[in-house]
mmCIF file of C-alpha atoms and ligand atoms in Angstrom:
data_model
loop_
_atom_site.group_PDB
_atom_site.id
_atom_site.type_symbol
_atom_site.label_atom_id
_atom_site.label_comp_id
_atom_site.label_asym_id
_atom_site.label_seq_id
_atom_site.Cartn_x
_atom_site.Cartn_y
_atom_site.Cartn_z
ATOM 1 C CA MET A 1 126.682 96.949 100.476
ATOM 2 C CA ILE A 2 125.300 100.434 100.900
ATOM 3 C CA THR A 3 123.551 101.693 104.043
ATOM 4 C CA ARG A 4 120.324 103.599 104.373
ATOM 5 C CA ASP A 5 122.249 106.672 105.503
ATOM 6 C CA GLU A 6 124.411 106.551 102.388
ATOM 7 C CA LEU A 7 121.313 106.349 100.182
ATOM 8 C CA ARG A 8 119.254 109.051 101.878
ATOM 9 C CA GLY A 9 118.832 112.080 99.623
ATOM 10 C CA ARG A 10 120.349 110.205 96.667
ATOM 11 C CA ALA A 11 119.020 108.121 93.776
ATOM 12 C CA GLN A 12 120.410 104.737 92.767
ATOM 13 C CA THR A 13 120.870 103.723 89.134
ATOM 14 C CA VAL A 14 122.278 100.476 87.707
ATOM 15 C CA LEU A 15 125.668 102.241 87.574
ATOM 16 C CA GLY A 16 125.548 103.417 91.185
ATOM 17 C CA VAL A 17 124.424 106.281 93.385
ATOM 18 C CA VAL A 18 123.726 109.659 91.752
ATOM 19 C CA ASP A 19 122.619 113.139 92.747
ATOM 20 C CA PRO A 20 118.852 113.132 91.975
ATOM 21 C CA ALA A 21 119.294 116.499 90.236
ATOM 22 C CA VAL A 22 120.894 114.718 87.261
ATOM 23 C CA LEU A 23 117.867 112.479 86.561
ATOM 24 C CA GLY A 24 116.004 114.972 84.356
ATOM 25 C CA SER A 25 113.094 113.902 82.188
ATOM 26 C CA THR A 26 112.100 110.411 83.374
ATOM 27 C CA LEU A 27 109.964 107.546 82.072
ATOM 28 C CA MET A 28 108.761 105.849 85.261
ATOM 29 C CA HIS A 29 107.704 102.447 83.928
ATOM 30 C CA GLU A 30 109.408 100.614 81.077
ATOM 31 C CA HIS A 31 110.912 97.254 80.186
ATOM 32 C CA LEU A 32 114.107 97.130 78.117
ATOM 33 C CA LEU A 33 115.290 93.529 78.614
ATOM 34 C CA TRP A 34 112.415 91.260 79.562
ATOM 35 C CA ASN A 35 110.403 88.072 79.155
ATOM 36 C CA ILE A 36 106.688 88.554 79.811
ATOM 37 C CA CYS A 37 105.616 85.321 78.130
ATOM 38 C CA PRO A 38 103.571 83.335 80.694
ATOM 39 C CA PRO A 39 105.815 80.537 82.029
ATOM 40 C CA SER A 40 103.303 77.910 80.887
ATOM 41 C CA ARG A 41 103.822 79.001 77.251
ATOM 42 C CA ARG A 42 107.579 79.574 77.265
ATOM 43 C CA ASP A 43 108.377 76.207 75.709
ATOM 44 C CA GLY A 44 105.642 76.467 73.048
ATOM 45 C CA PRO A 45 105.941 77.505 69.380
ATOM 46 C CA PRO A 46 107.234 81.081 68.824
ATOM 47 C CA GLY A 47 104.297 82.046 66.568
ATOM 48 C CA PRO A 48 104.385 84.062 63.321
ATOM 49 C CA ASP A 49 107.316 86.360 62.663
ATOM 50 C CA PHE A 50 107.173 90.141 62.648
ATOM 51 C CA SER A 51 106.097 91.752 59.390
ATOM 52 C CA LEU A 52 104.492 94.951 58.216
ATOM 53 C CA GLU A 53 101.331 92.918 57.647
ATOM 54 C CA SER A 54 101.229 91.514 61.170
ATOM 55 C CA ASN A 55 102.209 94.442 63.402
ATOM 56 C CA TRP A 56 98.734 95.902 63.748
ATOM 57 C CA GLU A 57 97.208 92.516 64.505
ATOM 58 C CA MET A 58 99.906 91.942 67.131
ATOM 59 C CA CYS A 59 99.131 95.313 68.684
ATOM 60 C CA TRP A 60 95.422 94.354 68.766
ATOM 61 C CA SER A 61 96.387 91.024 70.371
ATOM 62 C CA GLN A 62 94.850 89.128 67.460
ATOM 63 C CA ILE A 63 98.170 87.412 66.922
ATOM 64 C CA VAL A 64 99.679 86.035 70.092
ATOM 65 C CA ALA A 65 103.309 85.189 69.464
ATOM 66 C CA PRO A 66 105.581 84.380 72.404
ATOM 67 C CA HIS A 67 108.577 85.957 70.663
ATOM 68 C CA ASN A 68 106.669 89.258 70.689
ATOM 69 C CA LEU A 69 106.736 89.024 74.496
ATOM 70 C CA ILE A 70 110.510 88.503 74.876
ATOM 71 C CA GLN A 71 113.288 91.070 74.352
ATOM 72 C CA LYS A 72 116.649 89.978 75.722
ATOM 73 C CA ASP A 73 118.875 91.528 73.048
ATOM 74 C CA VAL A 74 121.161 94.260 74.422
ATOM 75 C CA PRO A 75 121.994 95.973 71.069
ATOM 76 C CA ILE A 76 118.259 96.236 70.282
ATOM 77 C CA ALA A 77 117.681 97.836 73.696
ATOM 78 C CA VAL A 78 120.613 100.215 73.121
ATOM 79 C CA GLU A 79 119.136 101.325 69.798
ATOM 80 C CA ALA A 80 115.694 101.856 71.380
ATOM 81 C CA VAL A 81 117.014 103.803 74.364
ATOM 82 C CA ALA A 82 119.290 105.952 72.185
ATOM 83 C CA GLU A 83 116.204 107.057 70.259
ATOM 84 C CA ALA A 84 114.508 108.113 73.524
ATOM 85 C CA VAL A 85 117.638 109.955 74.685
ATOM 86 C CA SER A 86 117.886 111.927 71.457
ATOM 87 C CA ALA A 87 114.236 112.943 71.933
ATOM 88 C CA GLY A 88 114.989 114.357 75.408
ATOM 89 C CA CYS A 89 114.585 111.432 77.803
ATOM 90 C CA SER A 90 117.288 111.297 80.456
ATOM 91 C CA THR A 91 116.224 108.488 82.852
ATOM 92 C CA ILE A 92 114.294 105.240 82.410
ATOM 93 C CA VAL A 93 112.888 103.170 85.268
ATOM 94 C CA GLU A 94 113.152 99.491 84.272
ATOM 95 C CA LEU A 95 110.696 97.254 86.110
ATOM 96 C CA SER A 96 111.554 93.763 84.826
ATOM 97 C CA ILE A 97 111.614 91.955 88.162
ATOM 98 C CA GLY A 98 111.258 88.436 89.554
ATOM 99 C CA GLY A 99 109.332 86.350 86.999
ATOM 100 C CA LEU A 100 110.210 88.614 84.049
ATOM 101 C CA GLU A 101 113.855 87.513 83.634
ATOM 102 C CA PRO A 102 115.602 90.713 84.718
ATOM 103 C CA ASP A 103 119.100 91.347 83.299
ATOM 104 C CA PRO A 104 120.904 93.839 85.563
ATOM 105 C CA VAL A 105 124.285 93.514 83.830
ATOM 106 C CA GLY A 106 122.671 93.934 80.397
ATOM 107 C CA LEU A 107 121.012 97.111 81.666
ATOM 108 C CA GLN A 108 124.384 98.444 82.839
ATOM 109 C CA GLN A 109 125.642 98.001 79.290
ATOM 110 C CA VAL A 110 122.579 99.785 77.860
ATOM 111 C CA SER A 111 123.140 102.657 80.278
ATOM 112 C CA ARG A 112 126.860 102.952 79.456
ATOM 113 C CA GLU A 113 126.292 102.884 75.700
ATOM 114 C CA THR A 114 123.430 105.397 75.649
ATOM 115 C CA GLY A 115 124.223 107.728 78.548
ATOM 116 C CA CYS A 116 120.681 107.155 79.822
ATOM 117 C CA HIS A 117 120.285 106.719 83.581
ATOM 118 C CA ILE A 118 118.514 103.419 84.244
ATOM 119 C CA VAL A 119 116.902 102.686 87.607
ATOM 120 C CA MET A 120 115.900 99.089 88.325
ATOM 121 C CA GLY A 121 112.984 97.815 90.367
ATOM 122 C CA CYS A 122 112.978 94.636 92.470
ATOM 123 C CA GLY A 123 110.667 92.087 94.072
ATOM 124 C CA HIS A 124 108.202 89.816 92.295
ATOM 125 C CA TYR A 125 105.583 90.160 89.557
ATOM 126 C CA VAL A 126 102.130 88.450 89.677
ATOM 127 C CA GLU A 127 101.795 84.915 91.041
ATOM 128 C CA GLU A 128 101.590 83.128 87.671
ATOM 129 C CA TYR A 129 105.141 84.300 86.925
ATOM 130 C CA GLN A 130 106.673 83.577 90.303
ATOM 131 C CA ASP A 131 109.011 80.745 91.153
ATOM 132 C CA PRO A 132 106.818 77.976 92.670
ATOM 133 C CA ALA A 133 109.276 77.925 95.596
ATOM 134 C CA ASN A 134 107.900 81.340 96.622
ATOM 135 C CA HIS A 135 104.742 79.648 97.942
ATOM 136 C CA ALA A 136 106.691 78.389 100.941
ATOM 137 C CA ARG A 137 108.265 81.765 101.762
ATOM 138 C CA SER A 138 107.312 84.158 104.572
ATOM 139 C CA VAL A 139 106.672 87.915 104.535
ATOM 140 C CA ASP A 140 110.011 88.413 106.297
ATOM 141 C CA SER A 141 111.820 86.373 103.654
ATOM 142 C CA PHE A 142 110.427 88.581 100.869
ATOM 143 C CA ALA A 143 111.215 91.725 102.888
ATOM 144 C CA ALA A 144 114.812 90.638 103.511
ATOM 145 C CA GLU A 145 115.263 89.785 99.830
ATOM 146 C CA MET A 146 114.078 93.244 98.705
ATOM 147 C CA VAL A 147 116.161 95.077 101.318
ATOM 148 C CA ALA A 148 119.202 93.165 100.053
ATOM 149 C CA GLN A 149 118.288 93.953 96.422
ATOM 150 C CA VAL A 150 118.401 97.677 97.276
ATOM 151 C CA GLN A 151 121.447 97.584 99.549
ATOM 152 C CA GLU A 152 123.593 94.744 98.145
ATOM 153 C CA GLY A 153 122.593 93.549 94.690
ATOM 154 C CA LEU A 154 119.997 91.966 92.437
ATOM 155 C CA TRP A 155 119.680 88.441 91.068
ATOM 156 C CA GLY A 156 123.235 87.362 91.859
ATOM 157 C CA THR A 157 124.924 90.590 90.732
ATOM 158 C CA ASP A 158 126.215 93.679 92.557
ATOM 159 C CA VAL A 159 123.782 95.919 90.632
ATOM 160 C CA ARG A 160 121.382 97.504 93.151
ATOM 161 C CA ALA A 161 117.698 98.402 92.842
ATOM 162 C CA GLY A 162 116.573 102.033 92.991
ATOM 163 C CA LEU A 163 112.957 101.341 93.969
ATOM 164 C CA LEU A 164 110.657 98.462 94.957
ATOM 165 C CA GLY A 165 108.329 96.834 92.416
ATOM 166 C CA GLU A 166 106.417 96.666 90.164
ATOM 167 C CA ILE A 167 104.912 94.401 92.839
ATOM 168 C CA GLY A 168 102.324 92.232 91.093
ATOM 169 C CA CYS A 169 98.688 92.076 92.258
ATOM 170 C CA GLN A 170 95.661 90.512 90.599
ATOM 171 C CA SER A 171 91.939 90.588 91.041
ATOM 172 C CA PRO A 172 91.133 88.591 93.098
ATOM 173 C CA TRP A 173 94.339 89.380 94.953
ATOM 174 C CA THR A 174 96.126 86.132 95.845
ATOM 175 C CA GLU A 175 97.473 85.236 99.253
ATOM 176 C CA LEU A 176 101.026 84.898 97.894
ATOM 177 C CA GLU A 177 100.825 88.334 96.251
ATOM 178 C CA ARG A 178 99.684 89.856 99.563
ATOM 179 C CA ARG A 179 102.680 88.286 101.284
ATOM 180 C CA VAL A 180 105.054 89.806 98.733
ATOM 181 C CA MET A 181 103.309 93.196 99.168
ATOM 182 C CA ALA A 182 103.601 93.016 102.964
ATOM 183 C CA GLY A 183 107.307 92.269 102.463
ATOM 184 C CA ALA A 184 107.655 95.227 100.100
ATOM 185 C CA ILE A 185 106.107 97.561 102.694
ATOM 186 C CA ILE A 186 108.634 96.378 105.303
ATOM 187 C CA ALA A 187 111.400 96.896 102.727
ATOM 188 C CA GLN A 188 110.080 100.411 102.082
ATOM 189 C CA GLN A 189 110.317 101.169 105.805
ATOM 190 C CA HIS A 190 113.861 99.767 105.990
ATOM 191 C CA THR A 191 115.348 101.314 102.860
ATOM 192 C CA GLY A 192 113.482 104.589 102.245
ATOM 193 C CA ALA A 193 112.820 103.520 98.646
ATOM 194 C CA ALA A 194 109.604 104.233 96.752
ATOM 195 C CA LEU A 195 107.209 101.361 96.053
ATOM 196 C CA THR A 196 105.591 100.922 92.634
ATOM 197 C CA ILE A 197 102.586 98.618 92.223
ATOM 198 C CA HIS A 198 101.040 96.656 89.335
ATOM 199 C CA PRO A 199 97.366 96.500 90.437
ATOM 200 C CA GLY A 200 94.775 93.884 89.499
ATOM 201 C CA ARG A 201 92.477 94.597 86.590
ATOM 202 C CA ARG A 202 89.385 95.791 88.447
ATOM 203 C CA GLN A 203 88.318 99.373 89.076
ATOM 204 C CA ASP A 204 88.501 99.172 92.895
ATOM 205 C CA GLN A 205 91.576 96.920 93.157
ATOM 206 C CA PRO A 206 94.086 99.827 93.446
ATOM 207 C CA GLN A 207 92.025 101.115 96.378
ATOM 208 C CA GLU A 208 92.135 97.649 97.981
ATOM 209 C CA VAL A 209 95.931 97.735 97.696
ATOM 210 C CA MET A 210 96.188 101.251 99.124
ATOM 211 C CA ASP A 211 93.985 100.278 102.103
ATOM 212 C CA PHE A 212 96.368 97.359 102.688
ATOM 213 C CA CYS A 213 99.380 99.688 102.403
ATOM 214 C CA ARG A 214 97.930 102.110 104.957
ATOM 215 C CA GLU A 215 96.980 99.315 107.377
ATOM 216 C CA HIS A 216 100.499 97.860 107.128
ATOM 217 C CA GLY A 217 102.219 101.185 107.798
ATOM 218 C CA ALA A 218 103.456 102.074 104.308
ATOM 219 C CA ASP A 219 104.346 105.670 103.474
ATOM 220 C CA CYS A 220 101.480 106.140 101.000
ATOM 221 C CA SER A 221 103.023 109.326 99.598
ATOM 222 C CA ARG A 222 105.894 107.116 98.384
ATOM 223 C CA VAL A 223 103.676 104.581 96.629
ATOM 224 C CA ILE A 224 103.100 104.711 92.858
ATOM 225 C CA MET A 225 99.958 103.053 91.476
ATOM 226 C CA ASP A 226 100.690 101.874 87.938
ATOM 227 C CA HIS A 227 98.459 101.254 84.907
ATOM 228 C CA ILE A 228 95.698 103.728 85.829
ATOM 229 C CA ASP A 229 94.765 103.915 82.121
ATOM 230 C CA ARG A 230 93.669 100.253 81.890
ATOM 231 C CA THR A 231 92.191 100.076 85.383
ATOM 232 C CA ILE A 232 90.128 103.154 86.298
ATOM 233 C CA SER A 233 87.618 105.013 84.150
ATOM 234 C CA ASP A 234 85.290 106.088 86.984
ATOM 235 C CA GLU A 235 86.013 109.630 88.191
ATOM 236 C CA ASP A 236 85.006 108.973 91.820
ATOM 237 C CA ALA A 237 87.315 105.937 91.971
ATOM 238 C CA LEU A 238 90.123 108.057 90.530
ATOM 239 C CA PHE A 239 89.646 110.865 93.051
ATOM 240 C CA ARG A 240 89.289 108.459 95.981
ATOM 241 C CA LEU A 241 92.596 106.859 95.000
ATOM 242 C CA ALA A 242 94.289 110.267 94.689
ATOM 243 C CA ASP A 243 93.048 111.122 98.187
ATOM 244 C CA THR A 244 95.189 108.283 99.604
ATOM 245 C CA GLY A 245 98.209 110.452 98.716
ATOM 246 C CA CYS A 246 99.779 107.971 96.298
ATOM 247 C CA VAL A 247 101.211 108.895 92.906
ATOM 248 C CA LEU A 248 99.069 107.825 89.941
ATOM 249 C CA GLU A 249 100.829 106.529 86.860
ATOM 250 C CA TRP A 250 99.426 106.621 83.326
ATOM 251 C CA ASP A 251 101.958 104.314 81.780
ATOM 252 C CA LEU A 252 100.396 102.978 78.596
ATOM 253 C CA PHE A 253 100.979 106.057 76.415
ATOM 254 C CA GLY A 254 101.225 105.007 72.798
ATOM 255 C CA GLN A 255 98.555 102.313 73.085
ATOM 256 C CA GLU A 256 95.806 103.997 71.119
ATOM 257 C CA SER A 257 93.581 101.049 70.261
ATOM 258 C CA SER A 258 90.454 100.926 72.431
ATOM 259 C CA LEU A 259 90.827 97.180 72.904
ATOM 260 C CA TYR A 260 92.361 96.027 76.167
ATOM 261 C CA ALA A 261 92.864 92.304 75.639
ATOM 262 C CA HIS A 262 93.349 91.448 79.341
ATOM 263 C CA ASN A 263 90.003 92.972 80.366
ATOM 264 C CA LEU A 264 87.380 93.227 77.634
ATOM 265 C CA GLU A 265 85.033 95.105 80.001
ATOM 266 C CA GLN A 266 87.422 98.079 80.072
ATOM 267 C CA ASP A 267 87.933 100.453 77.133
ATOM 268 C CA MET A 268 91.509 101.631 76.781
ATOM 269 C CA PRO A 269 91.714 105.427 76.403
ATOM 270 C CA ASN A 270 93.945 106.946 73.735
ATOM 271 C CA ASP A 271 96.648 109.503 74.552
ATOM 272 C CA ALA A 272 94.199 112.415 74.353
ATOM 273 C CA GLY A 273 91.868 110.612 76.764
ATOM 274 C CA ARG A 274 94.755 109.988 79.143
ATOM 275 C CA LEU A 275 95.581 113.701 79.116
ATOM 276 C CA ARG A 276 91.934 114.591 79.822
ATOM 277 C CA ASP A 277 91.953 112.332 82.905
ATOM 278 C CA ILE A 278 95.268 113.826 84.031
ATOM 279 C CA ARG A 279 93.792 117.321 83.606
ATOM 280 C CA LYS A 280 90.873 116.376 85.910
ATOM 281 C CA LEU A 281 93.356 115.419 88.616
ATOM 282 C CA ILE A 282 95.371 118.612 88.184
ATOM 283 C CA GLN A 283 92.205 120.692 88.465
ATOM 284 C CA ARG A 284 91.449 118.948 91.760
ATOM 285 C CA GLY A 285 94.911 119.861 93.091
ATOM 286 C CA HIS A 286 96.852 116.644 92.457
ATOM 287 C CA LEU A 287 99.511 117.935 90.032
ATOM 288 C CA HIS A 288 102.334 116.501 92.141
ATOM 289 C CA GLN A 289 100.844 112.985 92.155
ATOM 290 C CA ILE A 290 101.100 112.229 88.421
ATOM 291 C CA VAL A 291 103.728 110.397 86.345
ATOM 292 C CA ILE A 292 103.639 108.949 82.814
ATOM 293 C CA SER A 293 105.372 106.262 80.751
ATOM 294 C CA HIS A 294 104.850 103.666 77.981
ATOM 295 C CA ASP A 295 105.319 100.318 79.801
ATOM 296 C CA ILE A 296 106.700 98.814 76.600
ATOM 297 C CA CYS A 297 106.769 95.030 77.055
ATOM 298 C CA HIS A 298 105.850 93.791 73.563
ATOM 299 C CA ARG A 299 108.424 93.981 70.808
ATOM 300 C CA ALA A 300 105.661 95.091 68.409
ATOM 301 C CA HIS A 301 105.521 98.338 70.427
ATOM 302 C CA MET A 302 109.181 99.142 69.661
ATOM 303 C CA THR A 303 110.117 101.355 66.725
ATOM 304 C CA ARG A 304 112.275 98.689 65.084
ATOM 305 C CA PHE A 305 109.250 96.343 64.937
ATOM 306 C CA GLY A 306 106.776 98.981 63.731
ATOM 307 C CA GLY A 307 105.559 100.422 67.040
ATOM 308 C CA TRP A 308 105.713 103.851 68.712
ATOM 309 C CA GLY A 309 108.834 103.214 70.787
ATOM 310 C CA TYR A 310 110.286 104.719 73.954
ATOM 311 C CA ALA A 311 110.592 108.205 72.398
ATOM 312 C CA HIS A 312 106.835 108.521 71.813
ATOM 313 C CA ILE A 313 106.121 110.662 74.882
ATOM 314 C CA HIS A 314 108.960 113.085 74.161
ATOM 315 C CA LYS A 315 108.367 113.217 70.422
ATOM 316 C CA ARG A 316 104.567 113.221 70.215
ATOM 317 C CA VAL A 317 102.857 113.448 73.620
ATOM 318 C CA LEU A 318 104.693 116.587 74.822
ATOM 319 C CA PRO A 319 103.604 118.548 71.720
ATOM 320 C CA LEU A 320 100.061 117.263 72.304
ATOM 321 C CA MET A 321 100.218 118.395 75.946
ATOM 322 C CA ARG A 322 101.297 121.868 74.851
ATOM 323 C CA ARG A 323 98.479 122.043 72.294
ATOM 324 C CA ARG A 324 96.040 121.057 75.042
ATOM 325 C CA GLY A 325 97.178 123.861 77.336
ATOM 326 C CA PHE A 326 99.555 122.073 79.687
ATOM 327 C CA THR A 327 102.009 124.645 81.026
ATOM 328 C CA GLU A 328 105.774 124.085 81.085
ATOM 329 C CA ALA A 329 105.570 123.958 84.902
ATOM 330 C CA GLU A 330 102.947 121.189 84.725
ATOM 331 C CA ILE A 331 104.980 119.200 82.200
ATOM 332 C CA ARG A 332 108.046 119.593 84.371
ATOM 333 C CA ALA A 333 106.160 118.397 87.457
ATOM 334 C CA ILE A 334 104.990 115.253 85.632
ATOM 335 C CA LEU A 335 108.204 114.340 83.816
ATOM 336 C CA VAL A 336 110.945 115.681 86.080
ATOM 337 C CA ASP A 337 109.958 116.778 89.599
ATOM 338 C CA THR A 338 107.681 113.950 90.728
ATOM 339 C CA PRO A 339 109.918 111.192 89.295
ATOM 340 C CA ARG A 340 112.931 112.793 91.007
ATOM 341 C CA ARG A 341 111.061 113.014 94.324
ATOM 342 C CA MET A 342 110.004 109.357 94.107
ATOM 343 C CA LEU A 343 113.477 108.131 93.113
ATOM 344 C CA THR A 344 115.186 110.026 95.943
ATOM 345 C CA PHE A 345 115.667 107.788 98.979
ATOM 346 C CA VAL A 346 114.327 109.180 102.276
HETATM 347 ZN ZN1 ZN B 401 105.513 96.908 83.642
#
């Protein structure tokens, strides 16, 4: 058990409390040990195996193979994280939470073997993935669970969460998901942790969530809105969201196909397009509200299976940023300063 006073001004990794100054260059939204296969398909056939011939089709979602959606192997995670560390990454935020088969003890091992700081999220993903028993639970029950996950331990272990989320929302936003979100806001108020949010796949859904956060007394400056790249292409919607004070997260770097299989109405930008949108926000004065990541949750996206891997931002996006005129101060704000501010308990 750790108290709010003991956490204030500190960050909390899977190995314990640290001085936020040590966090360094941080990927704010990844999965290292996860199962994102929809529960209804978990007992089905595993689908075709990985091959050089199939990787691109898997990345274009033309082959749907459940085993592409599951990565529970610690040595594979160690190898993947070590690659990111040698490219300059120092901290990874791991958001496999309720519904995605989180493995806190496995993440401790990954952290020990790679030297990478790993910060875990907590709470519950979208309704489809949640334990059916959650339907009967109250806002206060979810709040108490998340407070305990930050202050005592996660999923039956003594490993503690370092932030709340990625709290799952859909469009339309379900009643159960709203209850979990209301609980997360109470947990934010009780713990001083940041809150990171997986919004529904509709252009104005992040705004709907931020209105809810404000009405329920959240500290909006300590809310991170994830997956901007697959959700918002309209500039007015982007600026309106930034005006709520939240941090905006472009966390699908590396996905350079224009297809977004979960919403065929929305074109996925490539990395250059992401950087152009980020530049628009910086020009409007929002430099300190931007973070980036890869949100790797398909094995086909990992280097060992033919993908870009967790080192992509450090190896390939940073050089692209420099070629496109991003200053070292801007890069530092996005990769170091804003993640450190969000991971520091208040
Ligand atoms: Zn995620």
